[in-house]
mmCIF file of C-alpha atoms in Angstrom:
data_model
loop_
_atom_site.group_PDB
_atom_site.id
_atom_site.type_symbol
_atom_site.label_atom_id
_atom_site.label_comp_id
_atom_site.label_asym_id
_atom_site.label_seq_id
_atom_site.Cartn_x
_atom_site.Cartn_y
_atom_site.Cartn_z
ATOM 1 C CA MET A 1 -12.353 2.787 -0.028
ATOM 2 C CA THR A 2 -8.749 3.970 0.274
ATOM 3 C CA THR A 3 -6.077 1.400 1.125
ATOM 4 C CA ASP A 4 -2.342 1.477 1.742
ATOM 5 C CA GLU A 5 0.310 -0.647 0.042
ATOM 6 C CA THR A 6 -0.466 -3.642 2.285
ATOM 7 C CA GLY A 7 -4.129 -3.629 1.304
ATOM 8 C CA ALA A 8 -5.129 -2.339 4.744
ATOM 9 C CA THR A 9 -7.718 0.392 4.890
ATOM 10 C CA ALA A 10 -6.169 3.832 5.254
ATOM 11 C CA HIS A 11 -7.547 4.167 8.743
ATOM 12 C CA GLY A 12 -6.619 2.364 11.893
ATOM 13 C CA VAL A 13 -7.937 1.238 15.251
ATOM 14 C CA LEU A 14 -5.940 0.072 18.272
ATOM 15 C CA ARG A 15 -7.334 -0.557 21.739
ATOM 16 C CA LEU A 16 -4.486 -1.131 24.176
ATOM 17 C CA PRO A 17 -3.659 -1.016 27.883
ATOM 18 C CA ASP A 18 -2.705 2.322 29.395
ATOM 19 C CA ARG A 19 0.792 0.933 29.956
ATOM 20 C CA ILE A 20 2.676 -1.960 28.384
ATOM 21 C CA LEU A 21 5.951 -2.986 30.014
ATOM 22 C CA PHE A 22 8.193 -5.455 28.181
ATOM 23 C CA GLY A 23 11.596 -6.876 29.037
ATOM 24 C CA ASP A 24 13.656 -9.080 31.287
ATOM 25 C CA GLY A 25 12.864 -8.347 34.908
ATOM 26 C CA SER A 26 9.773 -6.267 34.177
ATOM 27 C CA PHE A 27 7.902 -8.623 36.515
ATOM 28 C CA SER A 28 9.345 -6.601 39.400
ATOM 29 C CA ALA A 29 7.006 -3.742 38.433
ATOM 30 C CA VAL A 30 3.843 -5.716 39.231
ATOM 31 C CA ALA A 31 3.375 -4.523 42.804
ATOM 32 C CA VAL A 32 3.997 -0.861 42.019
ATOM 33 C CA GLU A 33 1.627 -0.924 39.054
ATOM 34 C CA ALA A 34 -1.062 -2.688 41.083
ATOM 35 C CA SER A 35 -0.727 -0.220 43.969
ATOM 36 C CA ARG A 36 -1.435 2.622 41.562
ATOM 37 C CA LEU A 37 -4.793 1.077 40.756
ATOM 38 C CA GLY A 38 -6.090 -0.008 44.160
ATOM 39 C CA SER A 39 -5.453 -0.688 47.817
ATOM 40 C CA ASN A 40 -7.319 -4.027 47.919
ATOM 41 C CA VAL A 41 -6.084 -6.378 45.236
ATOM 42 C CA LEU A 42 -7.420 -9.755 44.129
ATOM 43 C CA LEU A 43 -4.462 -11.699 42.693
ATOM 44 C CA VAL A 44 -5.489 -14.475 40.265
ATOM 45 C CA CYS A 45 -2.756 -16.975 39.432
ATOM 46 C CA ASP A 46 -2.214 -20.476 38.122
ATOM 47 C CA PRO A 47 -1.989 -23.066 40.936
ATOM 48 C CA PHE A 48 1.647 -23.955 40.190
ATOM 49 C CA LEU A 49 2.675 -20.415 41.142
ATOM 50 C CA LEU A 50 1.399 -20.657 44.709
ATOM 51 C CA ASP A 51 4.758 -21.673 46.190
ATOM 52 C CA SER A 52 6.913 -19.788 43.702
ATOM 53 C CA PRO A 53 9.461 -17.127 44.672
ATOM 54 C CA GLU A 54 7.873 -14.825 42.097
ATOM 55 C CA LEU A 55 4.490 -14.844 43.810
ATOM 56 C CA ASP A 56 6.095 -14.574 47.243
ATOM 57 C CA GLY A 57 7.991 -11.506 46.068
ATOM 58 C CA ILE A 58 4.827 -9.823 44.777
ATOM 59 C CA LEU A 59 2.974 -10.464 48.030
ATOM 60 C CA LYS A 60 5.793 -9.072 50.161
ATOM 61 C CA GLU A 61 6.141 -5.973 48.019
ATOM 62 C CA LEU A 62 2.386 -5.331 47.996
ATOM 63 C CA ALA A 63 2.380 -5.648 51.785
ATOM 64 C CA SER A 64 5.194 -3.104 51.991
ATOM 65 C CA LEU A 65 3.033 -0.741 49.925
ATOM 66 C CA ASN A 66 0.098 -1.218 52.336
ATOM 67 C CA VAL A 67 -1.974 -3.059 49.758
ATOM 68 C CA ASP A 68 -4.298 -5.814 50.996
ATOM 69 C CA VAL A 69 -4.160 -8.951 48.869
ATOM 70 C CA THR A 70 -6.389 -11.977 48.385
ATOM 71 C CA VAL A 71 -4.947 -14.815 46.294
ATOM 72 C CA GLU A 72 -7.230 -16.830 44.019
ATOM 73 C CA ALA A 73 -5.536 -19.843 42.414
ATOM 74 C CA ARG A 74 -8.544 -21.929 41.379
ATOM 75 C CA VAL A 75 -7.760 -21.552 37.707
ATOM 76 C CA VAL A 76 -8.945 -24.453 35.536
ATOM 77 C CA PRO A 77 -8.654 -25.082 31.794
ATOM 78 C CA GLU A 78 -11.472 -23.999 29.508
ATOM 79 C CA LEU A 79 -13.063 -21.886 32.332
ATOM 80 C CA PRO A 80 -16.517 -23.473 32.794
ATOM 81 C CA ARG A 81 -19.170 -20.790 33.296
ATOM 82 C CA GLU A 82 -20.403 -22.219 36.601
ATOM 83 C CA HIS A 83 -16.882 -22.240 38.027
ATOM 84 C CA VAL A 84 -16.283 -18.625 37.030
ATOM 85 C CA GLU A 85 -19.606 -17.522 38.522
ATOM 86 C CA GLU A 86 -18.791 -19.368 41.774
ATOM 87 C CA LEU A 87 -15.526 -17.451 42.059
ATOM 88 C CA ILE A 88 -17.260 -14.159 41.333
ATOM 89 C CA ALA A 89 -19.737 -14.908 44.112
ATOM 90 C CA ALA A 90 -16.907 -15.890 46.470
ATOM 91 C CA HIS A 91 -15.230 -12.509 46.025
ATOM 92 C CA ARG A 92 -18.369 -10.379 45.708
ATOM 93 C CA ASN A 93 -17.946 -8.840 49.168
ATOM 94 C CA SER A 94 -14.153 -8.735 49.201
ATOM 95 C CA GLY A 95 -13.944 -5.032 48.537
ATOM 96 C CA ALA A 96 -11.377 -5.615 45.791
ATOM 97 C CA ASP A 97 -10.723 -2.505 43.754
ATOM 98 C CA ALA A 98 -8.167 -4.009 41.337
ATOM 99 C CA VAL A 99 -7.275 -7.424 39.937
ATOM 100 C CA VAL A 100 -3.830 -8.802 39.114
ATOM 101 C CA ALA A 101 -3.510 -11.828 36.827
ATOM 102 C CA VAL A 102 -0.330 -13.900 36.678
ATOM 103 C CA GLY A 103 -0.363 -16.996 34.498
ATOM 104 C CA GLY A 104 -1.460 -18.347 31.152
ATOM 105 C CA GLY A 105 -4.439 -17.352 29.075
ATOM 106 C CA SER A 106 -6.973 -19.028 31.358
ATOM 107 C CA ALA A 107 -5.688 -17.131 34.401
ATOM 108 C CA ILE A 108 -5.815 -13.810 32.576
ATOM 109 C CA ASP A 109 -9.265 -14.485 31.121
ATOM 110 C CA LEU A 110 -10.504 -15.544 34.568
ATOM 111 C CA ALA A 111 -9.194 -12.289 36.040
ATOM 112 C CA LYS A 112 -11.020 -10.311 33.358
ATOM 113 C CA LEU A 113 -14.256 -12.202 34.012
ATOM 114 C CA ILE A 114 -14.011 -11.725 37.778
ATOM 115 C CA ALA A 115 -13.292 -8.018 37.235
ATOM 116 C CA LEU A 116 -16.433 -7.929 35.084
ATOM 117 C CA GLY A 117 -18.520 -9.894 37.589
ATOM 118 C CA LEU A 118 -17.506 -7.701 40.530
ATOM 119 C CA SER A 119 -18.392 -4.572 38.558
ATOM 120 C CA THR A 120 -21.801 -5.588 37.212
ATOM 121 C CA ILE A 121 -24.998 -7.310 38.227
ATOM 122 C CA GLY A 122 -26.224 -10.280 36.223
ATOM 123 C CA ALA A 123 -25.152 -13.674 34.950
ATOM 124 C CA LEU A 124 -22.163 -13.934 32.646
ATOM 125 C CA ASP A 125 -24.326 -14.883 29.676
ATOM 126 C CA THR A 126 -25.752 -11.368 29.842
ATOM 127 C CA TRP A 127 -22.477 -10.152 28.343
ATOM 128 C CA TYR A 128 -21.873 -12.780 25.650
ATOM 129 C CA GLY A 129 -20.925 -11.402 22.270
ATOM 130 C CA GLU A 130 -19.614 -7.964 21.424
ATOM 131 C CA ASN A 131 -19.968 -4.594 23.124
ATOM 132 C CA ALA A 132 -22.572 -5.778 25.634
ATOM 133 C CA ILE A 133 -20.705 -4.611 28.754
ATOM 134 C CA PRO A 134 -22.234 -1.230 29.715
ATOM 135 C CA SER A 135 -19.419 0.414 31.689
ATOM 136 C CA PRO A 136 -15.793 0.008 32.848
ATOM 137 C CA VAL A 137 -14.865 -3.003 34.967
ATOM 138 C CA LEU A 138 -12.315 -3.247 37.776
ATOM 139 C CA PRO A 139 -8.811 -2.415 36.509
ATOM 140 C CA VAL A 140 -6.666 -5.420 35.642
ATOM 141 C CA VAL A 141 -2.888 -5.848 35.623
ATOM 142 C CA ALA A 142 -2.098 -8.792 33.311
ATOM 143 C CA VAL A 143 1.191 -10.707 33.521
ATOM 144 C CA PRO A 144 1.473 -13.660 31.093
ATOM 145 C CA THR A 145 3.690 -16.647 31.843
ATOM 146 C CA THR A 146 3.271 -18.120 28.356
ATOM 147 C CA ALA A 147 3.903 -16.604 24.934
ATOM 148 C CA GLY A 148 0.695 -17.215 23.100
ATOM 149 C CA THR A 149 -2.747 -15.920 23.957
ATOM 150 C CA GLY A 150 -2.102 -12.174 23.852
ATOM 151 C CA SER A 151 -4.902 -11.848 26.400
ATOM 152 C CA GLU A 152 -2.842 -9.315 28.337
ATOM 153 C CA VAL A 153 -3.586 -6.688 25.676
ATOM 154 C CA THR A 154 -6.996 -7.681 24.269
ATOM 155 C CA GLY A 155 -10.599 -7.023 25.177
ATOM 156 C CA VAL A 156 -11.656 -10.660 24.837
ATOM 157 C CA ALA A 157 -12.289 -13.362 27.457
ATOM 158 C CA VAL A 158 -13.352 -16.890 26.526
ATOM 159 C CA LEU A 159 -15.187 -19.458 28.646
ATOM 160 C CA THR A 160 -17.093 -22.730 28.281
ATOM 161 C CA ASP A 161 -20.864 -22.791 28.639
ATOM 162 C CA PRO A 162 -22.426 -26.250 29.102
ATOM 163 C CA ASP A 163 -25.629 -24.992 27.508
ATOM 164 C CA ARG A 164 -23.777 -24.366 24.267
ATOM 165 C CA ASP A 165 -21.867 -26.625 21.894
ATOM 166 C CA LEU A 166 -18.787 -24.436 21.659
ATOM 167 C CA LYS A 167 -16.797 -21.913 23.639
ATOM 168 C CA VAL A 168 -18.212 -18.433 23.967
ATOM 169 C CA GLY A 169 -16.481 -15.089 23.996
ATOM 170 C CA ILE A 170 -17.172 -11.858 25.810
ATOM 171 C CA SER A 171 -15.651 -9.009 23.830
ATOM 172 C CA SER A 172 -15.509 -5.381 24.862
ATOM 173 C CA PRO A 173 -12.970 -2.548 25.019
ATOM 174 C CA TYR A 174 -13.788 -2.443 28.740
ATOM 175 C CA LEU A 175 -12.046 -5.819 29.144
ATOM 176 C CA VAL A 176 -8.667 -4.547 27.914
ATOM 177 C CA PRO A 177 -6.344 -4.686 30.943
ATOM 178 C CA CYS A 178 -5.097 -1.360 32.266
ATOM 179 C CA VAL A 179 -1.512 -2.619 32.481
ATOM 180 C CA ALA A 180 0.286 -5.434 30.641
ATOM 181 C CA ILE A 181 3.646 -6.624 31.966
ATOM 182 C CA VAL A 182 5.450 -9.076 29.683
ATOM 183 C CA ASP A 183 8.635 -10.536 31.135
ATOM 184 C CA PRO A 184 10.244 -13.164 28.877
ATOM 185 C CA LEU A 185 11.955 -14.711 31.898
ATOM 186 C CA LEU A 186 8.575 -15.905 33.186
ATOM 187 C CA THR A 187 8.116 -18.141 30.135
ATOM 188 C CA ILE A 188 11.266 -20.197 30.719
ATOM 189 C CA GLY A 189 9.486 -22.781 32.865
ATOM 190 C CA ALA A 190 6.778 -23.528 30.301
ATOM 191 C CA PRO A 191 6.993 -27.172 29.114
ATOM 192 C CA PRO A 192 7.467 -27.946 25.401
ATOM 193 C CA SER A 193 3.804 -28.885 24.830
ATOM 194 C CA VAL A 194 2.588 -25.598 26.303
ATOM 195 C CA THR A 195 5.253 -23.642 24.432
ATOM 196 C CA ALA A 196 4.188 -25.311 21.173
ATOM 197 C CA ALA A 197 0.424 -24.832 21.540
ATOM 198 C CA SER A 198 0.614 -21.286 22.884
ATOM 199 C CA GLY A 199 3.231 -20.280 20.333
ATOM 200 C CA ALA A 200 1.172 -21.738 17.504
ATOM 201 C CA ASP A 201 -1.790 -19.670 18.642
ATOM 202 C CA ALA A 202 0.343 -16.529 18.707
ATOM 203 C CA LEU A 203 1.371 -17.154 15.108
ATOM 204 C CA VAL A 204 -2.244 -17.758 14.096
ATOM 205 C CA HIS A 205 -3.244 -14.480 15.778
ATOM 206 C CA ALA A 206 -0.668 -12.578 13.752
ATOM 207 C CA VAL A 207 -1.395 -14.281 10.422
ATOM 208 C CA GLU A 208 -5.170 -13.995 10.760
ATOM 209 C CA ALA A 209 -4.917 -10.339 11.800
ATOM 210 C CA TYR A 210 -2.789 -9.682 8.704
ATOM 211 C CA THR A 211 -5.109 -11.608 6.361
ATOM 212 C CA ALA A 212 -8.421 -10.490 7.866
ATOM 213 C CA ALA A 213 -11.058 -8.796 5.757
ATOM 214 C CA VAL A 214 -10.823 -5.105 4.939
ATOM 215 C CA ARG A 215 -13.872 -3.492 6.519
ATOM 216 C CA PRO A 216 -15.057 0.124 6.307
ATOM 217 C CA ALA A 217 -15.284 2.092 9.531
ATOM 218 C CA ASP A 218 -18.521 3.845 10.427
ATOM 219 C CA TRP A 219 -17.161 6.439 12.835
ATOM 220 C CA SER A 220 -20.652 7.629 13.743
ATOM 221 C CA ALA A 221 -21.604 4.216 15.190
ATOM 222 C CA GLN A 222 -20.138 1.925 17.806
ATOM 223 C CA LEU A 223 -17.351 0.016 16.098
ATOM 224 C CA PRO A 224 -17.228 -3.765 16.395
ATOM 225 C CA VAL A 225 -14.496 -5.099 18.672
ATOM 226 C CA PHE A 226 -12.832 -6.686 15.642
ATOM 227 C CA VAL A 227 -12.664 -4.072 12.884
ATOM 228 C CA GLY A 228 -10.661 -6.028 10.300
ATOM 229 C CA ARG A 229 -7.225 -5.512 8.800
ATOM 230 C CA ASN A 230 -6.208 -1.898 9.182
ATOM 231 C CA LEU A 231 -3.381 0.596 8.938
ATOM 232 C CA LEU A 232 -2.277 0.307 12.577
ATOM 233 C CA SER A 233 -2.699 -3.424 13.162
ATOM 234 C CA SER A 234 -0.914 -4.664 10.037
ATOM 235 C CA PRO A 235 2.659 -3.553 10.873
ATOM 236 C CA LEU A 236 2.319 -5.129 14.321
ATOM 237 C CA ALA A 237 1.051 -8.402 12.852
ATOM 238 C CA LEU A 238 3.787 -8.595 10.224
ATOM 239 C CA GLU A 239 6.544 -7.960 12.768
ATOM 240 C CA ALA A 240 5.019 -10.617 15.044
ATOM 241 C CA ILE A 241 5.188 -13.141 12.191
ATOM 242 C CA ARG A 242 8.790 -12.191 11.474
ATOM 243 C CA LEU A 243 9.688 -12.832 15.123
ATOM 244 C CA ILE A 244 7.695 -16.014 15.718
ATOM 245 C CA VAL A 245 8.393 -18.122 12.626
ATOM 246 C CA PRO A 246 12.160 -18.552 13.130
ATOM 247 C CA ASN A 247 11.974 -18.794 16.926
ATOM 248 C CA LEU A 248 9.006 -20.995 17.828
ATOM 249 C CA ALA A 249 10.705 -24.322 17.121
ATOM 250 C CA ARG A 250 13.854 -23.092 18.915
ATOM 251 C CA ALA A 251 11.822 -22.308 22.040
ATOM 252 C CA VAL A 252 10.127 -25.715 21.910
ATOM 253 C CA ARG A 253 13.416 -27.589 21.460
ATOM 254 C CA ASP A 254 15.257 -25.689 24.189
ATOM 255 C CA GLY A 255 13.132 -23.947 26.780
ATOM 256 C CA ASN A 256 16.244 -22.210 28.149
ATOM 257 C CA ASP A 257 17.056 -20.522 24.834
ATOM 258 C CA LEU A 258 16.549 -17.007 26.148
ATOM 259 C CA ASP A 259 16.887 -15.292 22.768
ATOM 260 C CA ALA A 260 14.100 -17.494 21.393
ATOM 261 C CA ARG A 261 11.988 -16.919 24.507
ATOM 262 C CA ARG A 262 12.418 -13.150 24.174
ATOM 263 C CA ALA A 263 11.445 -13.238 20.508
ATOM 264 C CA MET A 264 8.405 -15.371 21.257
ATOM 265 C CA ALA A 265 7.272 -13.141 24.121
ATOM 266 C CA GLN A 266 7.614 -10.040 21.961
ATOM 267 C CA GLY A 267 5.976 -11.715 18.985
ATOM 268 C CA SER A 268 3.040 -12.905 21.071
ATOM 269 C CA LEU A 269 2.615 -9.433 22.535
ATOM 270 C CA LEU A 270 2.636 -7.764 19.118
ATOM 271 C CA ALA A 271 0.238 -10.378 17.745
ATOM 272 C CA GLY A 272 -2.145 -9.665 20.620
ATOM 273 C CA MET A 273 -1.910 -5.930 19.980
ATOM 274 C CA ALA A 274 -2.727 -6.573 16.316
ATOM 275 C CA PHE A 275 -5.618 -9.013 16.618
ATOM 276 C CA GLY A 276 -7.132 -7.132 19.556
ATOM 277 C CA SER A 277 -8.450 -4.678 17.000
ATOM 278 C CA ALA A 278 -8.085 -6.379 13.603
ATOM 279 C CA GLY A 279 -9.451 -9.684 14.877
ATOM 280 C CA THR A 280 -8.913 -13.289 13.848
ATOM 281 C CA HIS A 281 -11.048 -15.280 11.423
ATOM 282 C CA LEU A 282 -11.739 -18.792 10.171
ATOM 283 C CA SER A 283 -9.119 -20.871 12.009
ATOM 284 C CA HIS A 284 -10.490 -19.565 15.291
ATOM 285 C CA ALA A 285 -14.125 -19.894 14.243
ATOM 286 C CA ILE A 286 -13.652 -23.539 13.269
ATOM 287 C CA GLN A 287 -11.532 -24.339 16.315
ATOM 288 C CA TYR A 288 -14.348 -23.388 18.679
ATOM 289 C CA PRO A 289 -16.515 -26.423 17.806
ATOM 290 C CA VAL A 290 -13.467 -28.617 17.125
ATOM 291 C CA GLY A 291 -12.027 -27.810 20.548
ATOM 292 C CA ALA A 292 -15.331 -28.433 22.285
ATOM 293 C CA LEU A 293 -15.676 -31.777 20.500
ATOM 294 C CA THR A 294 -12.115 -33.053 20.993
ATOM 295 C CA HIS A 295 -11.090 -31.308 24.244
ATOM 296 C CA THR A 296 -7.772 -30.353 22.674
ATOM 297 C CA PRO A 297 -5.774 -27.177 23.398
ATOM 298 C CA HIS A 298 -6.948 -24.066 21.607
ATOM 299 C CA GLY A 299 -3.560 -23.317 20.047
ATOM 300 C CA LEU A 300 -3.188 -26.878 18.802
ATOM 301 C CA GLY A 301 -6.496 -26.562 16.961
ATOM 302 C CA THR A 302 -5.934 -23.119 15.466
ATOM 303 C CA GLY A 303 -2.435 -24.120 14.367
ATOM 304 C CA LEU A 304 -3.652 -27.350 12.791
ATOM 305 C CA LEU A 305 -6.361 -25.504 10.882
ATOM 306 C CA LEU A 306 -4.468 -22.420 9.705
ATOM 307 C CA PRO A 307 -2.718 -23.902 6.625
ATOM 308 C CA TYR A 308 -6.041 -25.278 5.345
ATOM 309 C CA VAL A 309 -7.762 -21.941 5.941
ATOM 310 C CA LEU A 310 -5.011 -20.067 4.104
ATOM 311 C CA ASP A 311 -5.092 -22.537 1.202
ATOM 312 C CA ALA A 312 -8.828 -21.942 0.875
ATOM 313 C CA VAL A 313 -8.780 -18.136 1.057
ATOM 314 C CA LEU A 314 -5.497 -17.646 -0.812
ATOM 315 C CA PRO A 315 -7.078 -16.098 -3.950
ATOM 316 C CA THR A 316 -8.481 -13.264 -1.790
ATOM 317 C CA CYS A 317 -5.288 -12.386 0.085
ATOM 318 C CA VAL A 318 -2.357 -13.074 -2.241
ATOM 319 C CA PRO A 319 -0.717 -9.662 -1.562
ATOM 320 C CA GLN A 320 -0.820 -10.121 2.207
ATOM 321 C CA LEU A 321 0.610 -13.639 2.035
ATOM 322 C CA ALA A 322 3.288 -12.430 -0.383
ATOM 323 C CA HIS A 323 4.256 -9.731 2.139
ATOM 324 C CA ILE A 324 4.579 -12.448 4.782
ATOM 325 C CA SER A 325 6.812 -14.415 2.419
ATOM 326 C CA GLU A 326 9.011 -11.379 1.910
ATOM 327 C CA ALA A 327 9.190 -10.720 5.654
ATOM 328 C CA LEU A 328 10.410 -14.296 6.130
ATOM 329 C CA GLY A 329 13.162 -13.806 3.548
ATOM 330 C CA LEU A 330 11.613 -16.123 0.968
ATOM 331 C CA ARG A 331 12.256 -15.332 -2.688
ATOM 332 C CA GLU A 332 9.767 -16.382 -5.346
ATOM 333 C CA SER A 333 9.195 -15.444 -8.984
ATOM 334 C CA ASN A 334 5.700 -13.974 -8.548
ATOM 335 C CA SER A 335 3.172 -12.991 -5.897
ATOM 336 C CA GLU A 336 1.113 -16.174 -6.053
ATOM 337 C CA ALA A 337 4.196 -18.359 -5.689
ATOM 338 C CA ALA A 338 5.318 -16.201 -2.778
ATOM 339 C CA ALA A 339 1.898 -16.531 -1.153
ATOM 340 C CA ARG A 340 2.017 -20.317 -1.417
ATOM 341 C CA ALA A 341 5.570 -20.331 -0.050
ATOM 342 C CA ALA A 342 4.392 -18.367 2.993
ATOM 343 C CA ILE A 343 1.670 -20.943 3.698
ATOM 344 C CA ASP A 344 4.166 -23.778 3.303
ATOM 345 C CA ALA A 345 6.600 -22.049 5.678
ATOM 346 C CA ILE A 346 3.886 -21.636 8.314
ATOM 347 C CA ALA A 347 2.787 -25.259 7.916
ATOM 348 C CA GLY A 348 6.419 -26.303 8.194
ATOM 349 C CA VAL A 349 6.808 -24.559 11.544
ATOM 350 C CA PHE A 350 3.742 -26.334 12.904
ATOM 351 C CA GLU A 351 5.053 -29.676 11.675
ATOM 352 C CA GLU A 352 8.450 -28.993 13.259
ATOM 353 C CA ILE A 353 6.926 -28.343 16.697
ATOM 354 C CA GLY A 354 4.872 -31.531 16.528
ATOM 355 C CA LEU A 355 1.339 -30.280 15.964
ATOM 356 C CA PRO A 356 -0.988 -32.892 14.436
ATOM 357 C CA SER A 357 -1.614 -32.237 10.764
ATOM 358 C CA ASP A 358 -5.166 -33.552 10.392
ATOM 359 C CA LEU A 359 -8.419 -33.551 12.341
ATOM 360 C CA ARG A 360 -8.812 -37.340 12.340
ATOM 361 C CA SER A 361 -5.740 -37.659 14.523
ATOM 362 C CA ILE A 362 -7.450 -35.666 17.282
ATOM 363 C CA GLY A 363 -10.717 -37.608 17.116
ATOM 364 C CA VAL A 364 -12.868 -35.852 14.492
ATOM 365 C CA THR A 365 -14.884 -38.143 12.192
ATOM 366 C CA ASP A 366 -16.742 -37.694 8.908
ATOM 367 C CA ALA A 367 -20.008 -37.647 10.828
ATOM 368 C CA ASP A 368 -18.833 -34.592 12.785
ATOM 369 C CA VAL A 369 -18.233 -32.413 9.738
ATOM 370 C CA PRO A 370 -21.774 -31.026 9.178
ATOM 371 C CA ARG A 371 -22.133 -29.971 12.823
ATOM 372 C CA ILE A 372 -18.663 -28.371 12.875
ATOM 373 C CA VAL A 373 -19.556 -26.383 9.765
ATOM 374 C CA GLU A 374 -22.908 -25.342 11.231
ATOM 375 C CA LEU A 375 -21.425 -24.209 14.538
ATOM 376 C CA SER A 376 -18.471 -22.440 12.922
ATOM 377 C CA LEU A 377 -20.834 -20.232 10.954
ATOM 378 C CA THR A 378 -22.546 -19.126 14.182
ATOM 379 C CA VAL A 379 -19.337 -17.443 15.406
ATOM 380 C CA LYS A 380 -20.267 -14.359 13.436
ATOM 381 C CA ARG A 381 -17.684 -11.951 14.870
ATOM 382 C CA LEU A 382 -14.981 -14.251 13.442
ATOM 383 C CA VAL A 383 -16.447 -15.509 10.181
ATOM 384 C CA ALA A 384 -17.371 -11.928 9.265
ATOM 385 C CA ASN A 385 -13.631 -11.192 9.365
ATOM 386 C CA SER A 386 -12.832 -13.660 6.582
ATOM 387 C CA SER A 387 -11.375 -12.206 3.380
ATOM 388 C CA ASP A 388 -13.587 -14.620 1.446
ATOM 389 C CA THR A 389 -17.348 -14.925 1.859
ATOM 390 C CA PRO A 390 -17.885 -17.467 4.682
ATOM 391 C CA THR A 391 -20.341 -19.815 2.990
ATOM 392 C CA PRO A 392 -21.144 -23.344 4.193
ATOM 393 C CA GLU A 393 -19.326 -24.585 1.083
ATOM 394 C CA LEU A 394 -16.126 -22.731 1.987
ATOM 395 C CA ILE A 395 -16.144 -23.835 5.635
ATOM 396 C CA GLY A 396 -17.025 -27.388 4.626
ATOM 397 C CA ARG A 397 -14.160 -27.522 2.153
ATOM 398 C CA ILE A 398 -11.718 -26.359 4.832
ATOM 399 C CA VAL A 399 -12.961 -28.864 7.410
ATOM 400 C CA ARG A 400 -12.950 -31.785 4.980
ATOM 401 C CA ALA A 401 -9.445 -30.942 3.787
ATOM 402 C CA ALA A 402 -8.236 -30.718 7.389
ATOM 403 C CA LEU A 403 -10.016 -33.959 8.240
ATOM 404 C CA ASP A 404 -8.018 -35.845 5.629
ATOM 405 C CA GLY A 405 -4.805 -33.838 5.935
ATOM 406 C CA ASP A 406 -5.192 -32.999 2.237
ATOM 407 C CA ARG A 407 -3.665 -29.628 1.486
ATOM 408 C CA ALA A 408 -3.668 -30.509 -2.203
ATOM 409 C CA ARG A 409 -7.471 -30.745 -2.295
ATOM 410 C CA PRO A 410 -8.536 -29.130 -5.603
ATOM 411 C CA VAL A 411 -10.553 -25.931 -5.636
ATOM 412 C CA SER A 412 -13.330 -25.752 -8.200
ATOM 413 C CA GLU A 413 -13.111 -23.217 -11.030
ATOM 414 C CA GLU A 414 -16.435 -21.769 -9.879
ATOM 415 C CA THR A 415 -14.996 -21.182 -6.399
ATOM 416 C CA ASN A 416 -11.860 -19.594 -7.865
ATOM 417 C CA ASP A 417 -13.990 -17.232 -9.929
ATOM 418 C CA GLN A 418 -16.092 -16.275 -6.908
ATOM 419 C CA ASN A 419 -12.960 -15.703 -4.824
ATOM 420 C CA ARG A 420 -11.442 -13.390 -7.405
ATOM 421 C CA ILE A 421 -14.644 -11.360 -7.396
ATOM 422 C CA HIS A 422 -14.382 -10.922 -3.609
ATOM 423 C CA ALA A 423 -10.668 -10.076 -3.640
#
């Protein structure tokens, strides 16, 4: 299998919106872009935007373009399946031919799910997993107000199913929005806690896309949604890391630091573009059961877990971590030292923005570890993207290290030998 100098396969896959608009003031393009897609728009937004001048401006401009609009602001965290299906039913006969999403990741994911529900027949669980959606859904214009999820450019929507012990994802190229509009000015109002958790998730997206497994492409078959580290995703992921690491703490400390907000918005966008095809891996897989158990923000969990994941898989991705170290301007004597310096730098950013550093502090106990390991391994689209073989032993070692906040936990010689074989 041919690879390039980054270790990425010498082929690439990107699945992106038809148009991506980025920059200060780009929000003013929302109405025009929506009017190109339909004449009856369902606008999904976070509740706090209902009385905002931004939303008022969109509604007035859509009216001037003779576009009918229905506003749906019943966005809730974690998106329970029943709630999403109720909203789909409520808008089933609306005649909507396009959906606009303005808000955080939950608002954008809700818009995707409603677009799916209005385009298909059947319960949402029909489409769980990868590539189950049979045909295109209603077109979506996605406008994020946080710098973190990357949902505006990915084909993934996540919700909570009470019949399951962890969040579930619906993944399909048909869920990629038609238009993404990323205006850094919209992120200025985000509070420090939201900025920290969403920014941490953006960094995890970029790092996991850059350290994901190298996977061969079978062009004669339907590709998985997450195809692994590749020639096109890797430069995007590395640039995202270069932007996010020096700017995340700045954005958390001073929400009006526009340079930091711009860097974070761009970094989050690039990270979404990267992981939308390359995928994420073990931090996300483990966070699913951890988040369901502790009811903590997704980005908090993925950020907490990432240093422990990278410590565990380091022997299988030293070159990639060394490239990250170089991109961050770190200078070390050899590749392994550079790789460890990159992990320490990432962990340092998370510490600086106030993320908890161990699972006990968010309510996980020793008794929870076996079930977390078991459930993590069921998230196959993510664990299959790990650069190291995702055994129960590997996942258990990561979870136990994170439980105790022990990044110095020794790795057995047997495990090191196995890792070098897989590298």
